[in-house]
PDB file of C-alpha atoms and ligand atoms in Angstrom:
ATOM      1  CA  UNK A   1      92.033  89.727  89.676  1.00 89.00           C
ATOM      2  CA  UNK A   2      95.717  89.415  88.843  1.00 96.00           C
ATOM      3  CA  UNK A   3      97.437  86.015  89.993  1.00 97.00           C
ATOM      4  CA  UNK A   4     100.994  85.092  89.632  1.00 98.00           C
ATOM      5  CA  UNK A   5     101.940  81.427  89.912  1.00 98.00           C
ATOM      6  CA  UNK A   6     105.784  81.112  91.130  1.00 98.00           C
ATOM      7  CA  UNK A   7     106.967  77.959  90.055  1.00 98.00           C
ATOM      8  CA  UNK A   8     109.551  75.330  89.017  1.00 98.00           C
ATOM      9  CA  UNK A   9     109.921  71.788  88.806  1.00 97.00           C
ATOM     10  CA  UNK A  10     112.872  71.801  90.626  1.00 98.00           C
ATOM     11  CA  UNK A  11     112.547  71.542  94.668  1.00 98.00           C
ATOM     12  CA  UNK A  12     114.567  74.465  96.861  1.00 98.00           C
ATOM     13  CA  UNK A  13     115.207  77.042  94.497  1.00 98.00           C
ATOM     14  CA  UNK A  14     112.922  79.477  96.558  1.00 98.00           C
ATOM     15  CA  UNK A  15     109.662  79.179  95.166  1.00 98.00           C
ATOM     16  CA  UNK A  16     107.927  79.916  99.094  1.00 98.00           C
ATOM     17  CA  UNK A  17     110.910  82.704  99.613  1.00 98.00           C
ATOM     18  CA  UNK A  18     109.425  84.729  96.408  1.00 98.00           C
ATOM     19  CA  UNK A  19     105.615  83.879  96.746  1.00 98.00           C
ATOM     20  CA  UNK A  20     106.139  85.180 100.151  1.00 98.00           C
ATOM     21  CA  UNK A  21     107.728  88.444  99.548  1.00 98.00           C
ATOM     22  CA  UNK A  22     105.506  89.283  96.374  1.00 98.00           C
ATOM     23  CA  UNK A  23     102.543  88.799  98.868  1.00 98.00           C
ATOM     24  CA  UNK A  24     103.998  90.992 101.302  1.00 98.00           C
ATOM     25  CA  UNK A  25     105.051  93.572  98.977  1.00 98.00           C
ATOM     26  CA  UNK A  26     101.643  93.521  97.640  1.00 98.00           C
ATOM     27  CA  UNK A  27     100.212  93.800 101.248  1.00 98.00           C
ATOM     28  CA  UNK A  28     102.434  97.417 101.869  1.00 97.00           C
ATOM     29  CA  UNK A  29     100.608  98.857  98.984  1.00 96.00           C
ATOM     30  CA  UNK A  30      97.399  97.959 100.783  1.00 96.00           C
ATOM     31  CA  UNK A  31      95.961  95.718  98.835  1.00 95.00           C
ATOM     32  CA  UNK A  32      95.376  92.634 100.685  1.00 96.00           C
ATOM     33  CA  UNK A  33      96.597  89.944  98.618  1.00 98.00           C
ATOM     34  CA  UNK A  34      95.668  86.296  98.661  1.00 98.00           C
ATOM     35  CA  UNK A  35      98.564  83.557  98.808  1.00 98.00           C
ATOM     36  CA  UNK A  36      97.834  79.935  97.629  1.00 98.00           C
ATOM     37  CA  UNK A  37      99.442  77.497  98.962  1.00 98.00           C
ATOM     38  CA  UNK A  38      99.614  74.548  96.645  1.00 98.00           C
ATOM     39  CA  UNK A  39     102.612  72.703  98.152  1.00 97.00           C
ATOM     40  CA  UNK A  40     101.302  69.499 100.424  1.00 96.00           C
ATOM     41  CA  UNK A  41     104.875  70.883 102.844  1.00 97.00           C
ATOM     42  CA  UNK A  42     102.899  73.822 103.452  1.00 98.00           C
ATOM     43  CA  UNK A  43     105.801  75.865 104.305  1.00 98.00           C
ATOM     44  CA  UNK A  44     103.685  79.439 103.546  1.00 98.00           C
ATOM     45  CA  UNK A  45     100.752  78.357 105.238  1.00 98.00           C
ATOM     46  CA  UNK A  46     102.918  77.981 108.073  1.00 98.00           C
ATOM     47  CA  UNK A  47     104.860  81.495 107.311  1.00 98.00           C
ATOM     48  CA  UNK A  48     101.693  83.403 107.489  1.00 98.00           C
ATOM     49  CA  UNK A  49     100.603  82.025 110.933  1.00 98.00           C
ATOM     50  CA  UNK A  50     103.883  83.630 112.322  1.00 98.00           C
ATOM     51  CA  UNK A  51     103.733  86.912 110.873  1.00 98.00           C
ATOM     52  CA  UNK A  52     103.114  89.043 113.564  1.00 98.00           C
ATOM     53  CA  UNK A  53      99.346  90.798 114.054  1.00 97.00           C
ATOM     54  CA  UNK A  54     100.564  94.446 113.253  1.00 98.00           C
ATOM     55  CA  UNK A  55     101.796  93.410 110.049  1.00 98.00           C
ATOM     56  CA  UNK A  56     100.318  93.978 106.551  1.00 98.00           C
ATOM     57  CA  UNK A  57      97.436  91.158 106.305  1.00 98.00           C
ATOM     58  CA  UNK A  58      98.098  88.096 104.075  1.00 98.00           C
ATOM     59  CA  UNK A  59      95.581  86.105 103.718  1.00 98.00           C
ATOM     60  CA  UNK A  60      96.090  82.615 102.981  1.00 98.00           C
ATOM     61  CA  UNK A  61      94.516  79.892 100.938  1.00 98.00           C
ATOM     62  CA  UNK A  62      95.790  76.317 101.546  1.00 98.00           C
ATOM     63  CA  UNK A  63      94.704  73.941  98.773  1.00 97.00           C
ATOM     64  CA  UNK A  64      95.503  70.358  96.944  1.00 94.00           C
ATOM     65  CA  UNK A  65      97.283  71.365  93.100  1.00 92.00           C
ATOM     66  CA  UNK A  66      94.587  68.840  91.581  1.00 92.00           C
ATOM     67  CA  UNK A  67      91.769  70.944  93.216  1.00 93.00           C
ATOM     68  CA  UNK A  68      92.962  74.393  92.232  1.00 95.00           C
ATOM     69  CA  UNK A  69      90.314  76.771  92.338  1.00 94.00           C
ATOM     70  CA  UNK A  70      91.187  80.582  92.611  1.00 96.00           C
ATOM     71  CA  UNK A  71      88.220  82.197  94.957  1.00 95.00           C
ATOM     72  CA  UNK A  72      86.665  85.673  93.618  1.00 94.00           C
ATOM     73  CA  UNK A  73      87.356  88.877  96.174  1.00 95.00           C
ATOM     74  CA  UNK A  74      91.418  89.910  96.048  1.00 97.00           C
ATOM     75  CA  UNK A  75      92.341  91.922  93.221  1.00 95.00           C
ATOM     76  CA  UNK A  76      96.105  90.260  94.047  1.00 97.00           C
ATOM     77  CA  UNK A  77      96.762  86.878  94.370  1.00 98.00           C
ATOM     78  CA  UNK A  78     100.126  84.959  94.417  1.00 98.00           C
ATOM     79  CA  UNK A  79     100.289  80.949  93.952  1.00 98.00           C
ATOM     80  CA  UNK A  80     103.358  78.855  95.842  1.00 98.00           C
ATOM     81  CA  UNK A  81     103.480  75.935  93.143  1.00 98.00           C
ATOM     82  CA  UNK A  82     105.249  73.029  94.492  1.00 98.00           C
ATOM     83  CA  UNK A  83     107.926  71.166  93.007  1.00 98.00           C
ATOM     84  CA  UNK A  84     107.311  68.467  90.809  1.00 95.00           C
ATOM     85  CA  UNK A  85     103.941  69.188  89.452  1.00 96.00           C
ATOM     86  CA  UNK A  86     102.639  66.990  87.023  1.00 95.00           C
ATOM     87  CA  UNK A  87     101.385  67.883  83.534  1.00 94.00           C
ATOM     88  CA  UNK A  88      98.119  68.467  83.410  1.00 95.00           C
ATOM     89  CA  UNK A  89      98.106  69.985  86.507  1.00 96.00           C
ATOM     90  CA  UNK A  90     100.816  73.022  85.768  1.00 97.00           C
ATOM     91  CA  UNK A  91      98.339  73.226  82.612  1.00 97.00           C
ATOM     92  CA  UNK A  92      95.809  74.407  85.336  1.00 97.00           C
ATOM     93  CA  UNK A  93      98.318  76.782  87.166  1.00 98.00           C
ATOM     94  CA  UNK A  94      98.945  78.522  83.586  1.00 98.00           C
ATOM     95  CA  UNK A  95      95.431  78.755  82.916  1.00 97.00           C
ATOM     96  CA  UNK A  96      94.836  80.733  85.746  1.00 97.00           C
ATOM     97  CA  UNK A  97      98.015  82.345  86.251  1.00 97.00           C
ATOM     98  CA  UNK A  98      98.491  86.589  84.176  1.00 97.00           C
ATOM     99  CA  UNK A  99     102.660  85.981  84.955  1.00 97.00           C
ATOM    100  CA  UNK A 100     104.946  82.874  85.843  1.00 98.00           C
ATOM    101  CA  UNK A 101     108.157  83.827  87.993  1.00 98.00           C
ATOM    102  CA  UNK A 102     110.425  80.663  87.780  1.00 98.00           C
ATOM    103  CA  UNK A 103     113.464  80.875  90.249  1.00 99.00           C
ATOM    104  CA  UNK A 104     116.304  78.931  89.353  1.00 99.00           C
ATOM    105  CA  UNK A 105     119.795  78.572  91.901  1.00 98.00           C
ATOM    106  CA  UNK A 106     123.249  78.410  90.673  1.00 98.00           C
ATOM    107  CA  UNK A 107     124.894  75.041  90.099  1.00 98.00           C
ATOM    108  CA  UNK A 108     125.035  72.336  87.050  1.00 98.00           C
ATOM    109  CA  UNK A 109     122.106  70.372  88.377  1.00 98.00           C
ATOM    110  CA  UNK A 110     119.438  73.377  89.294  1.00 98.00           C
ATOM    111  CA  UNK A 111     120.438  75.165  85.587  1.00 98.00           C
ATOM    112  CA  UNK A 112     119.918  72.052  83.824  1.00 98.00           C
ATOM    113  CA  UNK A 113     116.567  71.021  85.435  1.00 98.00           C
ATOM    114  CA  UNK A 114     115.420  74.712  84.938  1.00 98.00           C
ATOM    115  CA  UNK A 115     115.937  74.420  81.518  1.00 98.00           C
ATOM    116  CA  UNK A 116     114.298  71.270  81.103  1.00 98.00           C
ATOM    117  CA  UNK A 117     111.601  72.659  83.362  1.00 98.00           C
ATOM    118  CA  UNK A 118     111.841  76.022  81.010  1.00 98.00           C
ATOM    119  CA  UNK A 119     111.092  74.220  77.789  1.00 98.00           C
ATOM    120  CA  UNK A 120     107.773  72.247  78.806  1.00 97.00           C
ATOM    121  CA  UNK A 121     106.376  75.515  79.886  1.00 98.00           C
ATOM    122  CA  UNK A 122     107.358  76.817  76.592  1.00 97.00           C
ATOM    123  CA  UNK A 123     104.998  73.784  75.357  1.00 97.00           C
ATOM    124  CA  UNK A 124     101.882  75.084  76.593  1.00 97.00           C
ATOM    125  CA  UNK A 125      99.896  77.450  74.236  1.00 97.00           C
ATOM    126  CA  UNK A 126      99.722  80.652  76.011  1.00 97.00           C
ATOM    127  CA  UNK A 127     103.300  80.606  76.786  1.00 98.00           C
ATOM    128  CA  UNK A 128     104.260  80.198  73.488  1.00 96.00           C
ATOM    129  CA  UNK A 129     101.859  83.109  72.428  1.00 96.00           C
ATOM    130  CA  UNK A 130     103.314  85.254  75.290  1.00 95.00           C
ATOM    131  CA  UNK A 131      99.933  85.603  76.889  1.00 96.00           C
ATOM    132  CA  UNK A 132     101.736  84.348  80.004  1.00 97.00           C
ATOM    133  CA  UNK A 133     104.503  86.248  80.223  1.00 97.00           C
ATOM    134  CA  UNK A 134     108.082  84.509  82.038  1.00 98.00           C
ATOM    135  CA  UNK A 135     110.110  86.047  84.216  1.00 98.00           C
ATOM    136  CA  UNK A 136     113.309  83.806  85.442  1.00 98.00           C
ATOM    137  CA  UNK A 137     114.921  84.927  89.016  1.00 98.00           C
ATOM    138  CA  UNK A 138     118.410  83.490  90.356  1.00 98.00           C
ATOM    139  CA  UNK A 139     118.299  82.818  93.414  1.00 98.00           C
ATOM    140  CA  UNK A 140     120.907  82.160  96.739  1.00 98.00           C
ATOM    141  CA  UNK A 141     123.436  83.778  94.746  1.00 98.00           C
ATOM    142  CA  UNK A 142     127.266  84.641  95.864  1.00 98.00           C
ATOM    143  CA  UNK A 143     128.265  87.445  94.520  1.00 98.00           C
ATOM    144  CA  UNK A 144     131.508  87.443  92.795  1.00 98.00           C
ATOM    145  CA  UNK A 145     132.195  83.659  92.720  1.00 98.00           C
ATOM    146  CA  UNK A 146     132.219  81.387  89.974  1.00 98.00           C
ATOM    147  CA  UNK A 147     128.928  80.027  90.579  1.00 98.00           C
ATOM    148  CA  UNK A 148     127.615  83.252  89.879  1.00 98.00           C
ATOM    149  CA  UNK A 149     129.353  83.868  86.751  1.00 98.00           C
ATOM    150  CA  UNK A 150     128.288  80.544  85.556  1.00 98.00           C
ATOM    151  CA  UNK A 151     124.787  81.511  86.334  1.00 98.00           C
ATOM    152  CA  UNK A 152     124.700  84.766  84.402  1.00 98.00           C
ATOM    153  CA  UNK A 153     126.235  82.907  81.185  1.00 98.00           C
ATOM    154  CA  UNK A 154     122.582  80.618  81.874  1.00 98.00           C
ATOM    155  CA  UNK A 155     120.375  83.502  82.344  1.00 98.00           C
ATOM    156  CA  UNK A 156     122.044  85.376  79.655  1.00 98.00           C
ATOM    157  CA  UNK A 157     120.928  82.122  76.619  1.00 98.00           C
ATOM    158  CA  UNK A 158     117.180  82.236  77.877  1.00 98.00           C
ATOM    159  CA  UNK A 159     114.444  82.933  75.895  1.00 95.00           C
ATOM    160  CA  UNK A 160     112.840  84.468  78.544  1.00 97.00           C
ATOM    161  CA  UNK A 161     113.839  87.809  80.863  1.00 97.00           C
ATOM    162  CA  UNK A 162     115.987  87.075  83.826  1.00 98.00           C
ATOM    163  CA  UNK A 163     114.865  90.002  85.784  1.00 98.00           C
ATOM    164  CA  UNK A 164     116.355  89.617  89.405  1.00 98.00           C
ATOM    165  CA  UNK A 165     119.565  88.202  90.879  1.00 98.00           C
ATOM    166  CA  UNK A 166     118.846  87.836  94.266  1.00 98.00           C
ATOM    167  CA  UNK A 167     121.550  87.447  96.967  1.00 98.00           C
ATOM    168  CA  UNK A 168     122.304  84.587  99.140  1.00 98.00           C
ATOM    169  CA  UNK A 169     121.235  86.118 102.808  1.00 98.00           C
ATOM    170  CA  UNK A 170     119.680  85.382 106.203  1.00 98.00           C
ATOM    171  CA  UNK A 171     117.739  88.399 105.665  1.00 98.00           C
ATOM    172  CA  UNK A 172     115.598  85.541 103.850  1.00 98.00           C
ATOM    173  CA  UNK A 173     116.133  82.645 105.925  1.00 98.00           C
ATOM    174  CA  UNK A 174     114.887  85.111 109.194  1.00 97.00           C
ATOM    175  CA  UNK A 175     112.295  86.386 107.567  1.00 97.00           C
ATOM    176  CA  UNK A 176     111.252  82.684 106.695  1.00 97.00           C
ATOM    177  CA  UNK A 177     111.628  82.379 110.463  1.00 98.00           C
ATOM    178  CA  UNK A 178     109.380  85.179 111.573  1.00 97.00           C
ATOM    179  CA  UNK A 179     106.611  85.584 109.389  1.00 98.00           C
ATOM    180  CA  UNK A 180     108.051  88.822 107.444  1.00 98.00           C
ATOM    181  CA  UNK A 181     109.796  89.839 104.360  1.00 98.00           C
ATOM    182  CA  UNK A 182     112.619  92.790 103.236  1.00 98.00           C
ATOM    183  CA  UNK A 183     109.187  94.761 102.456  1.00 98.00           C
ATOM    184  CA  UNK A 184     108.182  94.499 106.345  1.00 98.00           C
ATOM    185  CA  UNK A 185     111.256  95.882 107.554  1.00 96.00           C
ATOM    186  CA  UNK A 186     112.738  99.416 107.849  1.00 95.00           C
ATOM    187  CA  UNK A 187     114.644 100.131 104.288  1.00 95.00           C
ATOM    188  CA  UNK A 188     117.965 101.045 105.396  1.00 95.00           C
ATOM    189  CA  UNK A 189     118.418  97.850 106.808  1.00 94.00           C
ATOM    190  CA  UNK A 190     117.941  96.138 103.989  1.00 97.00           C
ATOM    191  CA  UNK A 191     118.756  98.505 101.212  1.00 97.00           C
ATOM    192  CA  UNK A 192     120.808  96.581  99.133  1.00 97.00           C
ATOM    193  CA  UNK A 193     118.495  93.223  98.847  1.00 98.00           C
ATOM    194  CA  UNK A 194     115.368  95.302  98.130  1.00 98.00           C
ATOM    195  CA  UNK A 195     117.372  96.858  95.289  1.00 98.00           C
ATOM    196  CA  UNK A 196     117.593  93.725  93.470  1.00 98.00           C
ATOM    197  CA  UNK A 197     114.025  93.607  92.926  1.00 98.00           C
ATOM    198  CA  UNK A 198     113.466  96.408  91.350  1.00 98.00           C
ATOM    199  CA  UNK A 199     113.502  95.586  87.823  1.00 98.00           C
ATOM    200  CA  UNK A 200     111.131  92.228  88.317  1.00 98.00           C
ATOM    201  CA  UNK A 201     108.965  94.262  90.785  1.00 98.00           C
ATOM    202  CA  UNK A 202     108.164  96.967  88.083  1.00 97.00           C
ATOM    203  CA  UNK A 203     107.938  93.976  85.591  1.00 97.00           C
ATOM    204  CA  UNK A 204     104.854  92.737  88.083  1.00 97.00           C
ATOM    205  CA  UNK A 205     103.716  95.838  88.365  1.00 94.00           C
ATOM    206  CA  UNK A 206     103.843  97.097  84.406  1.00 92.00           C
ATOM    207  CA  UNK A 207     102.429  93.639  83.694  1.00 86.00           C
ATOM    208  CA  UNK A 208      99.175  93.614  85.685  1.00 77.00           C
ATOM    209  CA  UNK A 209      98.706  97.673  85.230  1.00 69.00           C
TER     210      UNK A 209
HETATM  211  N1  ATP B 301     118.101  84.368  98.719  1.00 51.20           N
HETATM  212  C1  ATP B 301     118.213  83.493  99.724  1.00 51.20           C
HETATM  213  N2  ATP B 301     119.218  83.602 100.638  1.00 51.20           N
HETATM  214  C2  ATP B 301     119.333  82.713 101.644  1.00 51.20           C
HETATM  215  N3  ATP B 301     118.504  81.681 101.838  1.00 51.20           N
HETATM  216  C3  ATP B 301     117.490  81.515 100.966  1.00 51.20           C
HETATM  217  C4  ATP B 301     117.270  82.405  99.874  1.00 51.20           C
HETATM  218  N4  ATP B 301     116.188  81.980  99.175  1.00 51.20           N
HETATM  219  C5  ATP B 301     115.738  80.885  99.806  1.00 51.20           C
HETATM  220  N5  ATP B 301     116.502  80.594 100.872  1.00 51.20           N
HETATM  221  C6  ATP B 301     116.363  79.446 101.781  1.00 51.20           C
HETATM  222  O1  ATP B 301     116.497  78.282 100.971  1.00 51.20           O
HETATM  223  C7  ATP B 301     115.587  77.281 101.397  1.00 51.20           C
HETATM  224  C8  ATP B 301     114.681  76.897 100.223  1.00 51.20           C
HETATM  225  O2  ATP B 301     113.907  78.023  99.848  1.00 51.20           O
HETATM  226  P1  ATP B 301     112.340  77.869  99.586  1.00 51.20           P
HETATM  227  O3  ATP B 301     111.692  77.058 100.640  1.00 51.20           O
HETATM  228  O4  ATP B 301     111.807  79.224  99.310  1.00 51.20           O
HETATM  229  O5  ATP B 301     112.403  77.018  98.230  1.00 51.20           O
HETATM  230  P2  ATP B 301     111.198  76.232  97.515  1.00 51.20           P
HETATM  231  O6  ATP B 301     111.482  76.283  96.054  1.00 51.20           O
HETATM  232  O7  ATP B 301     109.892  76.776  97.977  1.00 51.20           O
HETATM  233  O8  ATP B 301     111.420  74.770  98.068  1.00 51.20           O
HETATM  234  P3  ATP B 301     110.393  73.524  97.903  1.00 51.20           P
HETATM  235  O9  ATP B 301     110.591  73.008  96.497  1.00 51.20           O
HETATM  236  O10 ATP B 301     110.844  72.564  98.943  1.00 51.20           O
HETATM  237  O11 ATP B 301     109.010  74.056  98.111  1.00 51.20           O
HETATM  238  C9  ATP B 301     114.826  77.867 102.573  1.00 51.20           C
HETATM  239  O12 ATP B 301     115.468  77.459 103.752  1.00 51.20           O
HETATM  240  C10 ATP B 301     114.980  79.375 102.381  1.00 51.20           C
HETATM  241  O13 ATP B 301     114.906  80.092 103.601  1.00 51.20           O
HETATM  242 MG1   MG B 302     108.245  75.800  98.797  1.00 51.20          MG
END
């Protein structure tokens, strides 16, 4: 079993928006993954019973953080973490998780509570050890524009990978509508946001080979 926990402190930076297109992506290769919803919003549970019948299956597992229990039987599994988890409870999430994706939006505020939220995960043991490997992925982000600039100066003092800069675009916010993902749709329409996955996609991939 490989399991991926997406997660950051911070509310809105598109936690559900990459849990749900890792789980779909993971569903094109045929494998079936399993999604965890740990977020009391729900907001995946609810994107999975829109996606349409002839679509790759998700399957979907909504649970309480404090009862987190991964079941045995997908080889794939990706966990929505909500915001604001306490303590002990992300200690559970990196037990269980092989790779953390933490996706962080442009601005003074979401930088600064990502790095907060960047250093307690640096706290916990396996992080430190790298047996959980971090990947950080900007998010909702204007190309060209300051905001973008001042998010590459953040990514670029890290101690961890920033793999992905991923566009602002209502490719997202439709798919979020309609129970898909870039990976359910035909590739020349959406080219140029599938592109900037690549490198954190073969970072998934090269990390749970
Ligand atoms: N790259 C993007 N381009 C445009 N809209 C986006 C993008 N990523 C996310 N969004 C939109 O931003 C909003 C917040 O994203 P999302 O729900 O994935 O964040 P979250 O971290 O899961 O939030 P919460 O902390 O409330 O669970 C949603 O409306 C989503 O459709
Ligand atoms: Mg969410």
């Amino acid at each position: 079993m490989h399991v991926i926990a997406v997660v950051n402190l911070k509310g809105g930076c598109g936690k559900t928006t990459v849990s749900t297109q890792l789980a779909a992506r993971f569903a094109r290769l045929g494998h079936r993954p399993l999604l965890v919803d740990l977020d009391k919003q729900k907001s995946a549970t609810q994107w999975v019973s829109r996606r349409p019948a002839d679509l790759p299956t998700i399957d979907i597992l909504s649970q309480d953080a404090d009862e987190l229990e991964i079941p045995r039987g997908h080889a794939f599994v990706v966990m929505d973490v909500p915001a604001g988890l306490k303590k002990r409870l992300l200690e559970d999430v990196i037990r269980l998780a092989d790779a953390i994706i933490v996706p962080v939006l442009p601005g003074a505020f979401d930088e600064g509570a990502t790095a907060r939220f960047l250093t307690t995960l640096e706290g916990f043991k396996p992080v430190r050890k790298g047996r959980r490997p971090v990947a950080v992925v900007g998010n909702r982000v204007r190309r060209g524009t300051a905001g973008e600039r001042r998010l590459d100066v953040f990514l670029a003092g890290l101690s961890f990978p920033a793999l992905a800069k991923l566009s602002d675009s209502q490719l997202y916010v439709s798919a979020a509508d309609n129970g898909v993902t870039l990976f359910d749709q035909p590739v020349g329409r959406v080219r140029k946001a599938l592109d900037e996955w690549k490198p954190l996609l073969t970072w998934v991939d090269e990390g749970l080979a």
